[in-house]
mmCIF file of C-alpha atoms and ligand atoms in Angstrom:
data_model
loop_
_atom_site.group_PDB
_atom_site.id
_atom_site.type_symbol
_atom_site.label_atom_id
_atom_site.label_comp_id
_atom_site.label_asym_id
_atom_site.label_seq_id
_atom_site.Cartn_x
_atom_site.Cartn_y
_atom_site.Cartn_z
ATOM 1 C CA MET A 1 4.883 27.194 -16.391
ATOM 2 C CA ILE A 2 3.975 23.484 -16.090
ATOM 3 C CA LEU A 3 0.145 22.038 -17.043
ATOM 4 C CA SER A 4 -0.120 18.641 -15.180
ATOM 5 C CA ILE A 5 -2.643 16.100 -16.038
ATOM 6 C CA GLU A 6 -4.406 13.595 -13.128
ATOM 7 C CA SER A 7 -6.530 10.962 -14.461
ATOM 8 C CA SER A 8 -5.729 7.770 -12.203
ATOM 9 C CA CYS A 9 -9.133 7.157 -11.354
ATOM 10 C CA ASP A 10 -12.612 9.111 -11.762
ATOM 11 C CA ASP A 11 -12.060 12.459 -11.766
ATOM 12 C CA SER A 12 -10.035 14.137 -15.288
ATOM 13 C CA SER A 13 -8.586 17.145 -13.922
ATOM 14 C CA ILE A 14 -5.575 19.576 -15.616
ATOM 15 C CA ALA A 15 -4.141 22.310 -14.076
ATOM 16 C CA ILE A 16 -1.262 24.984 -14.708
ATOM 17 C CA THR A 17 1.126 26.336 -11.646
ATOM 18 C CA ASN A 18 3.697 28.884 -12.550
ATOM 19 C CA ILE A 19 7.133 27.387 -11.711
ATOM 20 C CA GLU A 20 8.515 30.360 -10.368
ATOM 21 C CA THR A 21 5.340 31.402 -8.310
ATOM 22 C CA LEU A 22 4.210 28.544 -7.316
ATOM 23 C CA LYS A 23 0.581 30.182 -8.175
ATOM 24 C CA VAL A 24 -2.132 27.503 -9.685
ATOM 25 C CA VAL A 25 -2.933 29.717 -12.975
ATOM 26 C CA PHE A 26 -5.481 27.124 -14.676
ATOM 27 C CA HIS A 27 -7.360 24.547 -12.696
ATOM 28 C CA LYS A 28 -10.233 22.521 -13.474
ATOM 29 C CA LYS A 29 -11.964 18.836 -12.548
ATOM 30 C CA ILE A 30 -14.264 17.375 -14.158
ATOM 31 C CA SER A 31 -15.893 13.986 -11.900
ATOM 32 C CA GLN A 32 -17.318 10.973 -12.757
ATOM 33 C CA GLU A 33 -19.634 10.794 -9.221
ATOM 34 C CA ALA A 34 -22.696 10.363 -10.998
ATOM 35 C CA GLU A 35 -22.094 8.365 -13.634
ATOM 36 C CA HIS A 36 -20.370 5.525 -11.580
ATOM 37 C CA SER A 37 -22.852 6.282 -8.426
ATOM 38 C CA LYS A 38 -25.503 3.297 -9.595
ATOM 39 C CA TYR A 39 -22.454 0.881 -9.620
ATOM 40 C CA GLY A 40 -20.993 1.439 -6.384
ATOM 41 C CA GLY A 41 -18.665 2.112 -7.005
ATOM 42 C CA VAL A 42 -15.788 2.677 -9.722
ATOM 43 C CA VAL A 43 -16.056 1.282 -13.091
ATOM 44 C CA PRO A 44 -12.855 1.388 -14.966
ATOM 45 C CA GLU A 45 -13.670 0.858 -18.726
ATOM 46 C CA LEU A 46 -16.774 3.482 -18.619
ATOM 47 C CA ALA A 47 -14.271 5.693 -16.558
ATOM 48 C CA SER A 48 -11.408 5.150 -19.203
ATOM 49 C CA ARG A 49 -14.038 6.550 -21.736
ATOM 50 C CA LEU A 50 -15.220 9.666 -20.092
ATOM 51 C CA HIS A 51 -11.893 10.764 -18.958
ATOM 52 C CA ALA A 52 -10.703 10.635 -23.011
ATOM 53 C CA VAL A 53 -14.444 12.775 -23.548
ATOM 54 C CA ALA A 54 -13.166 15.089 -20.647
ATOM 55 C CA LEU A 55 -9.751 15.457 -20.620
ATOM 56 C CA PRO A 56 -9.844 17.041 -24.230
ATOM 57 C CA GLN A 57 -12.681 18.966 -23.120
ATOM 58 C CA ILE A 58 -10.718 20.458 -20.013
ATOM 59 C CA LEU A 59 -7.419 20.994 -23.028
ATOM 60 C CA GLU A 60 -9.410 23.381 -24.998
ATOM 61 C CA GLN A 61 -9.697 25.637 -22.826
ATOM 62 C CA VAL A 62 -6.007 26.053 -21.968
ATOM 63 C CA LYS A 63 -4.699 26.354 -25.255
ATOM 64 C CA GLU A 64 -3.847 30.254 -24.791
ATOM 65 C CA PHE A 65 -1.398 28.737 -22.112
ATOM 66 C CA PHE A 66 0.574 26.964 -24.698
ATOM 67 C CA PRO A 67 3.663 29.015 -25.650
ATOM 68 C CA LEU A 68 4.066 29.323 -21.842
ATOM 69 C CA LEU A 69 4.326 26.061 -21.419
ATOM 70 C CA LYS A 70 7.898 23.951 -19.984
ATOM 71 C CA ALA A 71 6.640 21.015 -20.062
ATOM 72 C CA ILE A 72 3.908 18.310 -18.973
ATOM 73 C CA ALA A 73 2.994 16.723 -16.173
ATOM 74 C CA VAL A 74 0.921 13.972 -15.155
ATOM 75 C CA THR A 75 -0.006 11.349 -13.014
ATOM 76 C CA THR A 76 2.318 7.670 -14.303
ATOM 77 C CA THR A 77 0.831 5.270 -10.910
ATOM 78 C CA PRO A 78 -0.578 4.015 -8.855
ATOM 79 C CA GLY A 79 -4.147 4.094 -10.353
ATOM 80 C CA LEU A 80 -6.220 1.736 -13.087
ATOM 81 C CA GLY A 81 -4.142 1.059 -15.288
ATOM 82 C CA VAL A 82 -7.099 1.868 -18.041
ATOM 83 C CA THR A 83 -8.086 5.273 -16.685
ATOM 84 C CA LEU A 84 -4.158 6.558 -15.945
ATOM 85 C CA LEU A 85 -3.144 5.934 -19.662
ATOM 86 C CA GLU A 86 -5.891 8.306 -21.326
ATOM 87 C CA GLY A 87 -3.450 10.981 -19.396
ATOM 88 C CA VAL A 88 -0.500 9.595 -20.531
ATOM 89 C CA ALA A 89 -1.323 9.692 -24.345
ATOM 90 C CA MET A 90 -2.771 13.256 -23.658
ATOM 91 C CA ALA A 91 0.986 13.777 -21.828
ATOM 92 C CA LYS A 92 2.874 12.577 -24.256
ATOM 93 C CA ALA A 93 0.914 13.760 -27.568
ATOM 94 C CA LEU A 94 1.412 17.103 -26.411
ATOM 95 C CA SER A 95 4.560 17.262 -25.158
ATOM 96 C CA ILE A 96 5.696 16.038 -28.656
ATOM 97 C CA SER A 97 3.834 18.484 -30.239
ATOM 98 C CA LEU A 98 4.853 21.168 -27.990
ATOM 99 C CA ASN A 99 8.254 19.498 -28.062
ATOM 100 C CA ILE A 100 8.720 20.114 -24.075
ATOM 101 C CA PRO A 101 10.046 16.758 -21.260
ATOM 102 C CA LEU A 102 7.653 14.883 -19.264
ATOM 103 C CA ILE A 103 7.606 14.564 -15.711
ATOM 104 C CA SER A 104 6.208 11.252 -14.295
ATOM 105 C CA VAL A 105 4.152 11.852 -11.391
ATOM 106 C CA ASN A 106 3.634 9.436 -8.101
ATOM 107 C CA HIS A 107 -0.440 10.249 -7.220
ATOM 108 C CA LEU A 108 0.744 9.188 -3.927
ATOM 109 C CA LYS A 109 3.290 12.077 -3.702
ATOM 110 C CA GLY A 110 1.071 14.038 -5.701
ATOM 111 C CA HIS A 111 -1.012 13.996 -2.702
ATOM 112 C CA ILE A 112 1.508 14.718 -0.297
ATOM 113 C CA TYR A 113 2.111 17.823 -2.227
ATOM 114 C CA SER A 114 -1.473 19.509 -1.908
ATOM 115 C CA LEU A 115 0.520 20.641 1.358
ATOM 116 C CA PHE A 116 1.962 22.754 -0.406
ATOM 117 C CA ILE A 117 0.433 24.441 -2.795
ATOM 118 C CA GLU A 118 0.684 27.523 -3.883
ATOM 119 C CA LYS A 119 3.693 27.322 -0.546
ATOM 120 C CA GLU A 120 6.899 26.343 0.522
ATOM 121 C CA THR A 121 8.119 22.488 0.767
ATOM 122 C CA GLN A 122 7.905 21.690 4.856
ATOM 123 C CA PHE A 123 10.231 18.419 4.903
ATOM 124 C CA PRO A 124 10.599 16.122 7.542
ATOM 125 C CA LEU A 125 6.745 15.091 8.286
ATOM 126 C CA THR A 126 5.096 12.172 9.001
ATOM 127 C CA VAL A 127 1.812 12.051 6.829
ATOM 128 C CA LEU A 128 -1.396 9.591 7.427
ATOM 129 C CA LEU A 129 -2.296 8.907 4.036
ATOM 130 C CA VAL A 130 -5.805 7.873 3.085
ATOM 131 C CA SER A 131 -7.280 7.541 -0.304
ATOM 132 C CA GLY A 132 -9.499 5.201 -1.286
ATOM 133 C CA GLY A 133 -7.111 3.211 -2.512
ATOM 134 C CA HIS A 134 -4.515 3.537 0.617
ATOM 135 C CA THR A 135 -4.288 4.039 3.809
ATOM 136 C CA GLN A 136 -0.321 4.353 5.095
ATOM 137 C CA VAL A 137 1.705 6.512 7.210
ATOM 138 C CA ILE A 138 4.612 7.324 5.465
ATOM 139 C CA GLU A 139 7.692 9.110 6.663
ATOM 140 C CA ALA A 140 8.552 12.105 4.663
ATOM 141 C CA SER A 141 12.300 13.073 4.561
ATOM 142 C CA ASP A 142 11.733 14.485 1.600
ATOM 143 C CA ARG A 143 10.721 14.238 -1.875
ATOM 144 C CA ASN A 144 12.858 11.490 -2.857
ATOM 145 C CA ASN A 145 12.990 9.739 0.457
ATOM 146 C CA MET A 146 9.532 8.523 1.634
ATOM 147 C CA ASP A 147 9.205 5.583 4.290
ATOM 148 C CA ILE A 148 5.791 3.190 4.201
ATOM 149 C CA VAL A 149 6.174 3.083 7.814
ATOM 150 C CA ALA A 150 2.310 1.132 8.138
ATOM 151 C CA SER A 151 -0.250 0.119 5.692
ATOM 152 C CA THR A 152 -3.518 -1.501 5.364
ATOM 153 C CA MET A 153 -3.837 -5.438 5.235
ATOM 154 C CA ASP A 154 -6.713 -5.144 3.326
ATOM 155 C CA ASP A 155 -9.160 -2.682 2.546
ATOM 156 C CA SER A 156 -8.371 0.577 2.545
ATOM 157 C CA PHE A 157 -9.695 3.838 5.137
ATOM 158 C CA GLY A 158 -12.010 5.509 1.812
ATOM 159 C CA GLU A 159 -13.080 2.272 0.651
ATOM 160 C CA SER A 160 -14.884 1.052 4.003
ATOM 161 C CA PHE A 161 -16.693 4.165 3.233
ATOM 162 C CA ASP A 162 -17.585 3.643 0.141
ATOM 163 C CA LYS A 163 -18.711 -0.069 0.906
ATOM 164 C CA THR A 164 -20.782 0.723 4.285
ATOM 165 C CA ALA A 165 -22.919 3.418 2.045
ATOM 166 C CA LYS A 166 -23.032 0.412 -0.842
ATOM 167 C CA MET A 167 -24.703 -2.426 1.513
ATOM 168 C CA MET A 168 -26.553 1.274 2.550
ATOM 169 C CA LYS A 169 -27.437 1.806 -1.024
ATOM 170 C CA LEU A 170 -26.604 5.190 -1.003
ATOM 171 C CA GLY A 171 -24.407 5.782 -4.148
ATOM 172 C CA TYR A 172 -20.405 6.513 -4.645
ATOM 173 C CA PRO A 173 -18.313 7.678 -3.108
ATOM 174 C CA GLY A 174 -19.250 6.546 0.427
ATOM 175 C CA GLY A 175 -17.625 9.158 2.098
ATOM 176 C CA PRO A 176 -19.259 12.207 2.463
ATOM 177 C CA VAL A 177 -22.426 10.784 2.779
ATOM 178 C CA ILE A 178 -21.706 8.704 5.741
ATOM 179 C CA GLU A 179 -20.253 11.582 6.946
ATOM 180 C CA LYS A 180 -23.376 13.536 6.656
ATOM 181 C CA LEU A 181 -25.684 10.878 7.553
ATOM 182 C CA ALA A 182 -23.092 10.076 11.208
ATOM 183 C CA LEU A 183 -24.112 13.934 12.108
ATOM 184 C CA GLN A 184 -27.544 12.803 12.496
ATOM 185 C CA GLY A 185 -26.990 9.302 14.852
ATOM 186 C CA ASP A 186 -25.809 8.037 17.699
ATOM 187 C CA ARG A 187 -21.904 6.677 17.688
ATOM 188 C CA ASP A 188 -22.180 4.901 21.024
ATOM 189 C CA ARG A 189 -25.572 2.676 19.112
ATOM 190 C CA PHE A 190 -23.649 -0.036 17.571
ATOM 191 C CA ASN A 191 -20.716 -1.608 19.154
ATOM 192 C CA PHE A 192 -18.241 -2.922 16.577
ATOM 193 C CA THR A 193 -14.792 -3.857 18.245
ATOM 194 C CA ILE A 194 -11.777 -1.424 17.199
ATOM 195 C CA PRO A 195 -9.746 -3.364 14.770
ATOM 196 C CA LEU A 196 -6.490 -4.716 15.712
ATOM 197 C CA SER A 197 -6.740 -3.604 19.179
ATOM 198 C CA GLN A 198 -5.022 -5.992 20.638
ATOM 199 C CA SER A 199 -1.782 -6.327 18.132
ATOM 200 C CA PRO A 200 1.295 -3.969 19.088
ATOM 201 C CA LYS A 201 1.741 -4.275 15.789
ATOM 202 C CA ILE A 202 1.100 -0.389 13.726
ATOM 203 C CA ALA A 203 -0.806 -1.749 10.967
ATOM 204 C CA PHE A 204 -4.655 -1.617 9.333
ATOM 205 C CA SER A 205 -7.316 -3.984 8.636
ATOM 206 C CA TYR A 206 -11.313 -3.226 7.646
ATOM 207 C CA SER A 207 -12.390 -6.332 5.937
ATOM 208 C CA GLY A 208 -13.092 -7.212 9.950
ATOM 209 C CA LEU A 209 -15.293 -3.516 10.090
ATOM 210 C CA LYS A 210 -17.113 -4.187 7.489
ATOM 211 C CA ASN A 211 -18.829 -7.434 7.767
ATOM 212 C CA ALA A 212 -19.741 -6.299 10.921
ATOM 213 C CA VAL A 213 -21.780 -3.272 9.131
ATOM 214 C CA ARG A 214 -22.499 -5.191 7.500
ATOM 215 C CA LEU A 215 -24.506 -7.879 9.770
ATOM 216 C CA ALA A 216 -26.108 -5.091 11.167
ATOM 217 C CA ILE A 217 -27.601 -3.010 8.341
ATOM 218 C CA ALA A 218 -29.005 -6.406 7.823
ATOM 219 C CA GLU A 219 -30.425 -7.481 11.229
ATOM 220 C CA SER A 220 -31.817 -3.396 11.027
ATOM 221 C CA SER A 221 -33.363 -1.359 9.602
ATOM 222 C CA GLU A 222 -33.320 1.986 7.228
ATOM 223 C CA ASP A 223 -34.356 4.194 10.417
ATOM 224 C CA ASP A 224 -30.901 2.447 11.893
ATOM 225 C CA TYR A 225 -28.650 3.415 9.290
ATOM 226 C CA ALA A 226 -27.605 6.645 10.795
ATOM 227 C CA ASP A 227 -27.413 5.365 14.228
ATOM 228 C CA ILE A 228 -24.796 2.444 11.744
ATOM 229 C CA ALA A 229 -23.113 5.160 10.242
ATOM 230 C CA ALA A 230 -21.814 7.573 13.192
ATOM 231 C CA SER A 231 -20.939 4.328 15.099
ATOM 232 C CA PHE A 232 -18.626 2.825 11.787
ATOM 233 C CA GLU A 233 -17.458 6.259 11.343
ATOM 234 C CA LYS A 234 -16.638 6.735 15.036
ATOM 235 C CA ILE A 235 -14.718 2.824 15.317
ATOM 236 C CA ALA A 236 -12.862 3.647 11.679
ATOM 237 C CA VAL A 237 -11.922 6.958 13.208
ATOM 238 C CA ALA A 238 -10.911 5.051 16.357
ATOM 239 C CA HIS A 239 -8.393 2.673 14.877
ATOM 240 C CA LEU A 240 -6.438 4.725 12.850
ATOM 241 C CA THR A 241 -6.148 7.106 16.177
ATOM 242 C CA GLN A 242 -5.363 3.797 18.382
ATOM 243 C CA LYS A 243 -2.410 3.052 16.110
ATOM 244 C CA LEU A 244 -1.138 6.866 15.441
ATOM 245 C CA LYS A 245 -0.623 6.708 19.574
ATOM 246 C CA LYS A 246 1.656 3.800 19.326
ATOM 247 C CA TYR A 247 3.694 5.199 16.774
ATOM 248 C CA PHE A 248 3.848 9.098 18.595
ATOM 249 C CA LYS A 249 4.593 6.736 21.759
ATOM 250 C CA VAL A 250 8.341 5.180 19.743
ATOM 251 C CA LYS A 251 8.262 8.849 16.931
ATOM 252 C CA ALA A 252 8.733 11.876 17.647
ATOM 253 C CA PRO A 253 7.616 13.986 14.806
ATOM 254 C CA LYS A 254 7.837 18.009 14.903
ATOM 255 C CA LYS A 255 4.966 17.993 11.964
ATOM 256 C CA PHE A 256 2.100 15.599 10.948
ATOM 257 C CA ALA A 257 -0.180 15.746 8.379
ATOM 258 C CA ILE A 258 -3.781 13.879 6.732
ATOM 259 C CA VAL A 259 -3.598 13.889 3.367
ATOM 260 C CA GLY A 260 -5.617 12.355 0.825
ATOM 261 C CA GLY A 261 -9.522 11.920 -0.386
ATOM 262 C CA ALA A 262 -11.068 11.171 3.560
ATOM 263 C CA SER A 263 -8.900 13.461 4.988
ATOM 264 C CA ALA A 264 -11.300 15.440 4.377
ATOM 265 C CA ASN A 265 -13.958 14.009 7.285
ATOM 266 C CA LYS A 266 -14.104 16.611 10.004
ATOM 267 C CA TYR A 267 -14.230 13.799 12.791
ATOM 268 C CA LEU A 268 -11.254 12.100 11.569
ATOM 269 C CA ARG A 269 -9.748 15.974 11.186
ATOM 270 C CA SER A 270 -10.510 16.540 14.961
ATOM 271 C CA GLN A 271 -9.690 13.246 16.644
ATOM 272 C CA ILE A 272 -6.087 13.391 15.259
ATOM 273 C CA SER A 273 -5.647 17.494 15.667
ATOM 274 C CA LYS A 274 -6.667 15.996 19.882
ATOM 275 C CA LEU A 275 -4.464 13.129 19.911
ATOM 276 C CA ILE A 276 -1.204 15.162 18.622
ATOM 277 C CA GLU A 277 -2.350 18.178 20.863
ATOM 278 C CA PRO A 278 0.031 17.034 24.250
ATOM 279 C CA HIS A 279 2.676 16.196 21.757
ATOM 280 C CA ASN A 280 4.595 19.603 20.530
ATOM 281 C CA CYS A 281 3.626 18.646 16.622
ATOM 282 C CA GLU A 282 2.752 20.900 14.100
ATOM 283 C CA LEU A 283 -0.409 19.270 12.180
ATOM 284 C CA LEU A 284 -0.760 20.069 8.308
ATOM 285 C CA LEU A 285 -3.767 19.909 6.053
ATOM 286 C CA ALA A 286 -4.295 20.109 2.489
ATOM 287 C CA PRO A 287 -6.853 23.171 1.493
ATOM 288 C CA LEU A 288 -10.572 20.956 1.285
ATOM 289 C CA GLU A 289 -10.825 21.229 -2.216
ATOM 290 C CA TYR A 290 -7.191 19.956 -2.826
ATOM 291 C CA CYS A 291 -7.781 16.928 -0.889
ATOM 292 C CA SER A 292 -9.346 14.633 -3.334
ATOM 293 C CA ASP A 293 -7.458 14.254 -6.589
ATOM 294 C CA ASN A 294 -7.186 16.649 -8.245
ATOM 295 C CA GLY A 295 -4.505 18.055 -11.110
ATOM 296 C CA VAL A 296 -3.121 21.041 -9.223
ATOM 297 C CA MET A 297 -1.316 18.612 -6.614
ATOM 298 C CA ILE A 298 0.253 17.057 -9.236
ATOM 299 C CA GLY A 299 1.552 20.411 -10.772
ATOM 300 C CA ARG A 300 3.070 21.874 -7.778
ATOM 301 C CA ILE A 301 5.170 18.527 -7.045
ATOM 302 C CA ALA A 302 6.643 18.783 -10.598
ATOM 303 C CA VAL A 303 7.363 22.087 -9.786
ATOM 304 C CA ASP A 304 10.030 20.745 -8.262
ATOM 305 C CA MET A 305 10.859 18.197 -10.204
ATOM 306 C CA TYR A 306 11.227 20.290 -13.643
ATOM 307 C CA LYS A 307 13.461 22.482 -10.554
ATOM 308 C CA ASP A 308 15.557 19.201 -10.169
ATOM 309 C CA SER A 309 15.767 18.540 -14.250
ATOM 310 C CA GLU A 310 14.111 14.955 -13.379
ATOM 311 C CA PHE A 311 11.850 14.368 -16.169
ATOM 312 C CA THR A 312 11.450 11.181 -18.282
ATOM 313 C CA GLU A 313 12.467 10.067 -21.766
ATOM 314 C CA LEU A 314 9.045 10.140 -24.126
ATOM 315 C CA ALA A 315 9.324 6.075 -25.026
ATOM 316 C CA SER A 316 9.857 5.460 -20.875
ATOM 317 C CA LEU A 317 7.202 7.609 -19.483
ATOM 318 C CA ASN A 318 4.169 4.354 -19.505
ATOM 319 C CA ALA A 319 0.930 4.348 -16.949
ATOM 320 C CA THR A 320 1.764 1.203 -14.280
ATOM 321 C CA ALA A 321 -1.535 0.690 -11.745
ATOM 322 C CA ARG A 322 0.616 -0.522 -8.914
ATOM 323 C CA SER A 323 3.527 1.135 -7.214
ATOM 324 C CA SER A 324 4.820 -0.818 -4.221
ATOM 325 C CA THR A 325 7.410 1.926 -3.230
ATOM 326 C CA LEU A 326 7.369 5.492 -3.032
HETATM 327 O O1 LIG B 1 -7.982 10.766 -3.012
HETATM 328 P P1 LIG B 1 -9.010 10.007 -3.832
HETATM 329 O O2 LIG B 1 -10.264 11.500 -3.858
HETATM 330 O O3 LIG B 1 -8.730 9.685 -4.494
HETATM 331 C C1 LIG B 1 -8.239 7.858 -4.392
HETATM 332 O O4 LIG B 1 -6.907 8.251 -4.236
HETATM 333 O O5 LIG B 1 -8.669 7.019 -3.553
HETATM 334 O O6 LIG B 1 -9.822 9.490 -2.363
HETATM 335 C C2 LIG B 1 -11.354 9.337 -2.223
HETATM 336 C C3 LIG B 1 -11.627 8.494 -1.032
HETATM 337 C C4 LIG B 1 -13.113 7.731 -1.712
HETATM 338 O O7 LIG B 1 -12.844 6.080 -0.974
HETATM 339 C C5 LIG B 1 -13.686 8.355 -0.529
HETATM 340 O O8 LIG B 1 -15.618 7.754 -0.712
HETATM 341 C C6 LIG B 1 -13.063 9.071 0.642
HETATM 342 O O9 LIG B 1 -11.993 9.446 -0.412
HETATM 343 N N1 LIG B 1 -13.634 10.232 1.224
HETATM 344 C C7 LIG B 1 -13.562 10.071 2.532
HETATM 345 C C8 LIG B 1 -14.358 11.649 2.912
HETATM 346 N N2 LIG B 1 -14.552 12.582 1.040
HETATM 347 C C9 LIG B 1 -13.706 11.076 -0.031
HETATM 348 N N3 LIG B 1 -14.110 9.630 3.601
HETATM 349 C C10 LIG B 1 -14.336 9.481 4.470
HETATM 350 N N4 LIG B 1 -15.118 11.031 5.226
HETATM 351 C C11 LIG B 1 -15.160 11.921 3.855
HETATM 352 N N5 LIG B 1 -15.626 13.264 3.959
HETATM 353 ZN ZN1 LIG B 2 -5.708 9.901 -4.544
#
């Protein structure tokens, strides 16, 4: 079995995965949303202190598995440096004390592997990764050959939901609360502009939409928030689908996936599903419980890395906040 640790942002999560059967034997996640909500976003120092309490609390529950473990996997990049280090420190301590190897996992690849939890891998595929930190289109030939073919020039898709919620004083994370509010609103009430619609480039930008939402909020009352949320969500998603339409014109992927915390958004799922319908392409989605950050997806990729002996030496294992490649 492999024990996997995820602490790249505000979720402390540990999972145990059976290497042969791919079954998830244990999974626990302690989220810090309530603690960060009053700040409207994640406060790194606070997040790191909370991981330092939560991770050992979860570890206490899995001691019985220690003799069965073959490796320790941990998210090392990208993420918040100070929170990644909490997971890395725990992984190193376990590796030394149990005398088993370390597997260093890229968080974004972990999200892609959320598609394969308790399933065999299915490459090649094109992935839309939408999270709090990233908005990317990735062409994944296999685990070690992934090309980022489009990304955001400023804010990410999930971040635009977080910022909209913050401006409406609705707490953090903004995605689920804006999605819920949008269901009660009129998507056509506010005429926000689709970003970069005149540009032939396949790239994303959310800062202009954020500013338009800021102005709409400033000129409205709380009674208008549902309509603003609905109109915002419509344009935020339309921006993705407009660019993906361009992508599908030049490429013809047989499999297309949406991953990352914001892939839980039902309106996004339905619009992308409509978009790919005429393209003879299969849509892959992760189970809702594994869309946001979790240790299970880290464990799933670690199983494949273990089988290929992709280990990292104790002294080389480190946390890196930013990673420009996959
Ligand atoms: O993948 P994730 O858990 O963490 C990162 O790696 O960033 O993604 C969290 C992001 C947050 O920005 C959150 O607001 C967004 O995903 N999110 C959503 C929804 N659920 C979570 N965005 C839109 N609609 C949702 N239902
Ligand atoms: Zn994530």
